[in-house]
Amino acid sequence: MPTKQKVVALTFDAAYDPAPLGAILDALKDAGAPATFFLTGEFIHDFPAETKKIVAAGHPIGSHSYSHPDFTEISDAKVRDQLRRTAAAMKEVGAGDPRPLFRPPYGARDTRVLRLLASEGYVSVYWAIDTLDWKPERTAAQIKETILSKLQPGAIVLMHVGGKETAKMLPGLLDEIEARGYRCVDLREALPEAG
């Protein structure tokens, strides 16, 4: 997000394991910090109660595809199917329309994928800081240090709902972000295209 303001967007991808979600939502609530969640359709179907908790907390929810394929390796029709099935799953649980927020699985995108996303009303949301928190060997301290060492105005931070170490370090991270004079924003506020 191009800006000189000291703002940061925390984002969480969710495709499996919802166990850490309660601690993540509690930390965000305690800090009064918004975040943006990118959910797969499979996550929504497998964990509707957890999805509804994100909705109830007021965080924006974007699409992360239906089954997490590499969009650069599937047909136009399959890309559209992935987007539409996920949007339908969100509607079923009261999450609303995910557009324009979309996070490509694996970050895989090319000109064709970007064109298809735009034709379906989506903006591809990448990241500036990848915490790699999905790796089992990553510690809470490493994840936190990765974020703080790269923190800059407009940074979009990639984390995962399934990251148990992420849930552990989040309260301290939020305190430190605030101590450094930064404010967390949700992507609806941050992306002009998403307004």
C-alpha positions as a LaTeX table, in Angstrom:
\begin{tabular}{lrrr}
\hline
Residue & $x$ (\AA) & $y$ (\AA) & $z$ (\AA) \\
\hline
Met1 & 0.00 & 0.00 & 0.00 \\
Pro2 & 1.83 & 3.11 & $-1.12$ \\
Thr3 & 1.68 & 5.64 & 1.72 \\
Lys4 & 3.90 & 7.71 & 3.95 \\
Gln5 & 1.53 & 7.25 & 6.89 \\
Lys6 & 2.60 & 4.87 & 9.64 \\
Val7 & $-0.03$ & 2.28 & 8.92 \\
Val8 & 0.26 & $-1.48$ & 8.57 \\
Ala9 & $-2.25$ & $-4.05$ & 7.34 \\
Leu10 & $-2.22$ & $-7.39$ & 9.13 \\
Thr11 & $-3.59$ & $-10.20$ & 6.99 \\
Phe12 & $-4.33$ & $-13.83$ & 7.81 \\
Asp13 & $-4.79$ & $-16.58$ & 5.25 \\
Ala14 & $-6.91$ & $-19.57$ & 6.27 \\
Ala15 & $-7.06$ & $-22.87$ & 4.44 \\
Tyr16 & $-6.91$ & $-25.39$ & 7.31 \\
Asp17 & $-6.43$ & $-25.63$ & 11.14 \\
Pro18 & $-8.66$ & $-23.05$ & 12.85 \\
Ala19 & $-7.38$ & $-23.88$ & 16.36 \\
Pro20 & $-5.34$ & $-20.66$ & 16.85 \\
Leu21 & $-8.17$ & $-18.43$ & 15.60 \\
Gly22 & $-9.69$ & $-17.69$ & 19.02 \\
Ala23 & $-6.37$ & $-16.41$ & 20.39 \\
Ile24 & $-5.79$ & $-14.35$ & 17.23 \\
Leu25 & $-9.23$ & $-12.72$ & 17.44 \\
Asp26 & $-8.79$ & $-12.06$ & 21.18 \\
Ala27 & $-5.42$ & $-10.36$ & 20.61 \\
Leu28 & $-6.84$ & $-8.17$ & 17.83 \\
Lys29 & $-9.85$ & $-7.24$ & 19.98 \\
Asp30 & $-7.70$ & $-6.43$ & 23.02 \\
Ala31 & $-5.53$ & $-4.12$ & 20.90 \\
Gly32 & $-8.47$ & $-2.61$ & 19.02 \\
Ala33 & $-6.69$ & $-3.65$ & 15.83 \\
Pro34 & $-8.42$ & $-4.57$ & 12.59 \\
Ala35 & $-7.06$ & $-7.29$ & 10.33 \\
Thr36 & $-8.10$ & $-8.79$ & 7.03 \\
Phe37 & $-8.79$ & $-12.52$ & 6.66 \\
Phe38 & $-8.46$ & $-14.40$ & 3.38 \\
Leu39 & $-10.42$ & $-17.65$ & 3.54 \\
Thr40 & $-10.66$ & $-20.59$ & 1.18 \\
Gly41 & $-14.09$ & $-21.97$ & 0.40 \\
Glu42 & $-13.00$ & $-25.28$ & 1.90 \\
Phe43 & $-12.11$ & $-23.56$ & 5.19 \\
Ile44 & $-15.54$ & $-21.92$ & 5.25 \\
His45 & $-17.33$ & $-25.23$ & 4.63 \\
Asp46 & $-15.14$ & $-27.16$ & 7.08 \\
Phe47 & $-15.26$ & $-24.52$ & 9.82 \\
Pro48 & $-18.46$ & $-22.45$ & 9.50 \\
Ala49 & $-18.59$ & $-21.59$ & 13.23 \\
Glu50 & $-15.04$ & $-20.21$ & 13.13 \\
Thr51 & $-15.82$ & $-18.25$ & 9.97 \\
Lys52 & $-18.83$ & $-16.73$ & 11.71 \\
Lys53 & $-16.56$ & $-15.64$ & 14.59 \\
Ile54 & $-14.44$ & $-13.64$ & 12.13 \\
Val55 & $-17.59$ & $-12.09$ & 10.67 \\
Ala56 & $-18.95$ & $-11.29$ & 14.14 \\
Ala57 & $-15.66$ & $-9.59$ & 15.07 \\
Gly58 & $-16.15$ & $-7.24$ & 12.11 \\
His59 & $-12.97$ & $-8.06$ & 10.21 \\
Pro60 & $-13.11$ & $-7.91$ & 6.42 \\
Ile61 & $-12.94$ & $-11.25$ & 4.68 \\
Gly62 & $-11.41$ & $-11.73$ & 1.25 \\
Ser63 & $-11.28$ & $-14.75$ & $-1.02$ \\
His64 & $-8.29$ & $-17.10$ & $-0.99$ \\
Ser65 & $-9.81$ & $-19.39$ & $-3.69$ \\
Tyr66 & $-11.93$ & $-22.46$ & $-3.04$ \\
Ser67 & $-9.36$ & $-25.27$ & $-2.81$ \\
His68 & $-6.00$ & $-23.39$ & $-2.91$ \\
Pro69 & $-4.77$ & $-24.25$ & $-6.42$ \\
Asp70 & $-2.06$ & $-22.36$ & $-8.28$ \\
Phe71 & $-4.16$ & $-20.01$ & $-10.45$ \\
Thr72 & $-1.40$ & $-19.74$ & $-13.06$ \\
Glu73 & $-1.80$ & $-23.48$ & $-13.76$ \\
Ile74 & $-5.57$ & $-23.79$ & $-14.13$ \\
Ser75 & $-7.94$ & $-22.75$ & $-16.92$ \\
Asp76 & $-9.90$ & $-19.50$ & $-17.06$ \\
Ala77 & $-13.10$ & $-21.43$ & $-16.36$ \\
Lys78 & $-11.57$ & $-23.08$ & $-13.30$ \\
Val79 & $-10.32$ & $-19.72$ & $-11.97$ \\
Arg80 & $-13.83$ & $-18.30$ & $-12.28$ \\
Asp81 & $-15.30$ & $-21.42$ & $-10.65$ \\
Gln82 & $-12.87$ & $-21.10$ & $-7.71$ \\
Leu83 & $-13.86$ & $-17.45$ & $-7.19$ \\
Arg84 & $-17.60$ & $-17.99$ & $-7.53$ \\
Arg85 & $-17.77$ & $-21.09$ & $-5.31$ \\
Thr86 & $-15.88$ & $-19.27$ & $-2.56$ \\
Ala87 & $-18.15$ & $-16.22$ & $-2.80$ \\
Ala88 & $-21.18$ & $-18.53$ & $-2.58$ \\
Ala89 & $-19.72$ & $-20.23$ & 0.51 \\
Met90 & $-19.20$ & $-16.83$ & 2.15 \\
Lys91 & $-22.76$ & $-15.81$ & 1.43 \\
Glu92 & $-24.02$ & $-19.04$ & 3.04 \\
Val93 & $-22.35$ & $-18.17$ & 6.37 \\
Gly94 & $-23.26$ & $-14.47$ & 6.28 \\
Ala95 & $-19.77$ & $-13.24$ & 5.43 \\
Gly96 & $-20.94$ & $-11.04$ & 2.58 \\
Asp97 & $-19.30$ & $-10.48$ & $-0.78$ \\
Pro98 & $-15.50$ & $-10.87$ & $-0.62$ \\
Arg99 & $-14.94$ & $-8.54$ & $-3.57$ \\
Pro100 & $-12.66$ & $-6.83$ & $-4.24$ \\
Leu101 & $-10.26$ & $-8.62$ & $-1.85$ \\
Phe102 & $-8.44$ & $-11.65$ & $-3.23$ \\
Arg103 & $-5.17$ & $-13.28$ & $-2.13$ \\
Pro104 & $-3.74$ & $-15.69$ & $-4.71$ \\
Pro105 & $-2.75$ & $-19.10$ & $-3.32$ \\
Tyr106 & 1.06 & $-19.32$ & $-3.16$ \\
Gly107 & 1.12 & $-15.71$ & $-4.35$ \\
Ala108 & 0.90 & $-17.17$ & $-7.86$ \\
Arg109 & $-0.36$ & $-14.64$ & $-10.36$ \\
Asp110 & 0.45 & $-13.50$ & $-13.86$ \\
Thr111 & $-1.08$ & $-11.15$ & $-16.42$ \\
Arg112 & $-3.82$ & $-13.64$ & $-17.34$ \\
Val113 & $-4.77$ & $-14.26$ & $-13.70$ \\
Leu114 & $-4.83$ & $-10.53$ & $-12.90$ \\
Arg115 & $-7.05$ & $-9.90$ & $-15.93$ \\
Leu116 & $-9.43$ & $-12.69$ & $-14.87$ \\
Leu117 & $-9.56$ & $-11.40$ & $-11.30$ \\
Ala118 & $-10.37$ & $-7.88$ & $-12.50$ \\
Ser119 & $-13.12$ & $-9.22$ & $-14.77$ \\
Glu120 & $-14.70$ & $-10.86$ & $-11.69$ \\
Gly121 & $-14.40$ & $-7.66$ & $-9.61$ \\
Tyr122 & $-11.31$ & $-8.60$ & $-7.57$ \\
Val123 & $-8.03$ & $-6.90$ & $-6.74$ \\
Ser124 & $-5.05$ & $-9.18$ & $-6.09$ \\
Val125 & $-3.63$ & $-8.46$ & $-2.64$ \\
Tyr126 & 0.01 & $-9.42$ & $-2.25$ \\
Trp127 & 2.22 & $-8.70$ & 0.78 \\
Ala128 & 5.36 & $-6.81$ & 1.76 \\
Ile129 & 6.27 & $-9.01$ & 4.73 \\
Asp130 & 6.00 & $-12.80$ & 4.54 \\
Thr131 & 6.34 & $-14.25$ & 8.05 \\
Leu132 & 6.67 & $-17.85$ & 6.79 \\
Asp133 & 4.67 & $-18.69$ & 9.92 \\
Trp134 & 3.27 & $-21.84$ & 8.30 \\
Lys135 & 6.67 & $-23.51$ & 8.62 \\
Pro136 & 6.68 & $-25.76$ & 11.72 \\
Glu137 & 10.22 & $-24.75$ & 12.71 \\
Arg138 & 9.41 & $-21.04$ & 12.89 \\
Thr139 & 9.28 & $-19.72$ & 16.46 \\
Ala140 & 7.10 & $-16.91$ & 17.79 \\
Ala141 & 10.25 & $-14.80$ & 18.29 \\
Gln142 & 11.36 & $-15.34$ & 14.67 \\
Ile143 & 7.95 & $-14.43$ & 13.30 \\
Lys144 & 7.75 & $-11.28$ & 15.40 \\
Glu145 & 11.31 & $-10.23$ & 14.50 \\
Thr146 & 10.63 & $-10.78$ & 10.78 \\
Ile147 & 7.71 & $-8.34$ & 10.97 \\
Leu148 & 9.37 & $-5.72$ & 13.13 \\
Ser149 & 12.64 & $-5.72$ & 11.17 \\
Lys150 & 10.75 & $-5.01$ & 7.93 \\
Leu151 & 8.03 & $-2.73$ & 9.30 \\
Gln152 & 7.52 & 0.33 & 7.13 \\
Pro153 & 4.61 & 2.62 & 6.21 \\
Gly154 & 2.01 & 0.76 & 4.20 \\
Ala155 & 3.36 & $-2.73$ & 4.83 \\
Ile156 & 1.00 & $-5.65$ & 4.28 \\
Val157 & 1.90 & $-8.54$ & 6.59 \\
Leu158 & 1.14 & $-12.13$ & 5.59 \\
Met159 & 0.29 & $-14.52$ & 8.43 \\
His160 & $-1.82$ & $-17.67$ & 8.71 \\
Val161 & $-4.76$ & $-18.56$ & 10.95 \\
Gly162 & $-3.20$ & $-22.00$ & 11.43 \\
Gly163 & 0.03 & $-20.51$ & 12.81 \\
Lys164 & 0.13 & $-21.48$ & 16.50 \\
Glu165 & 3.33 & $-19.46$ & 17.05 \\
Thr166 & 1.66 & $-16.51$ & 15.32 \\
Ala167 & $-1.15$ & $-16.58$ & 17.86 \\
Lys168 & 1.43 & $-16.64$ & 20.69 \\
Met169 & 3.42 & $-13.63$ & 19.46 \\
Leu170 & 0.50 & $-11.48$ & 18.29 \\
Pro171 & $-0.26$ & $-9.62$ & 21.56 \\
Gly172 & 3.39 & $-8.54$ & 21.93 \\
Leu173 & 3.61 & $-7.65$ & 18.25 \\
Leu174 & 0.53 & $-5.44$ & 18.45 \\
Asp175 & 1.97 & $-3.65$ & 21.49 \\
Glu176 & 5.26 & $-3.05$ & 19.68 \\
Ile177 & 3.57 & $-1.83$ & 16.48 \\
Glu178 & 1.67 & 0.72 & 18.55 \\
Ala179 & 4.81 & 1.68 & 20.50 \\
Arg180 & 6.51 & 2.48 & 17.18 \\
Gly181 & 3.69 & 4.86 & 16.30 \\
Tyr182 & 1.97 & 2.63 & 13.77 \\
Arg183 & $-1.75$ & 2.08 & 13.35 \\
Cys184 & $-3.29$ & $-1.13$ & 12.01 \\
Val185 & $-5.76$ & $-0.72$ & 9.16 \\
Asp186 & $-7.99$ & $-3.13$ & 7.31 \\
Leu187 & $-7.51$ & $-3.45$ & 3.59 \\
Arg188 & $-10.91$ & $-1.98$ & 2.75 \\
Glu189 & $-9.58$ & 1.26 & 4.23 \\
Ala190 & $-6.14$ & 0.95 & 2.69 \\
Leu191 & $-6.78$ & 0.01 & $-0.93$ \\
Pro192 & $-8.30$ & 2.78 & $-3.02$ \\
Glu193 & $-9.69$ & 0.11 & $-5.37$ \\
Ala194 & $-11.33$ & $-1.62$ & $-2.41$ \\
Gly195 & $-13.22$ & 1.41 & $-1.12$ \\
\hline
\end{tabular}
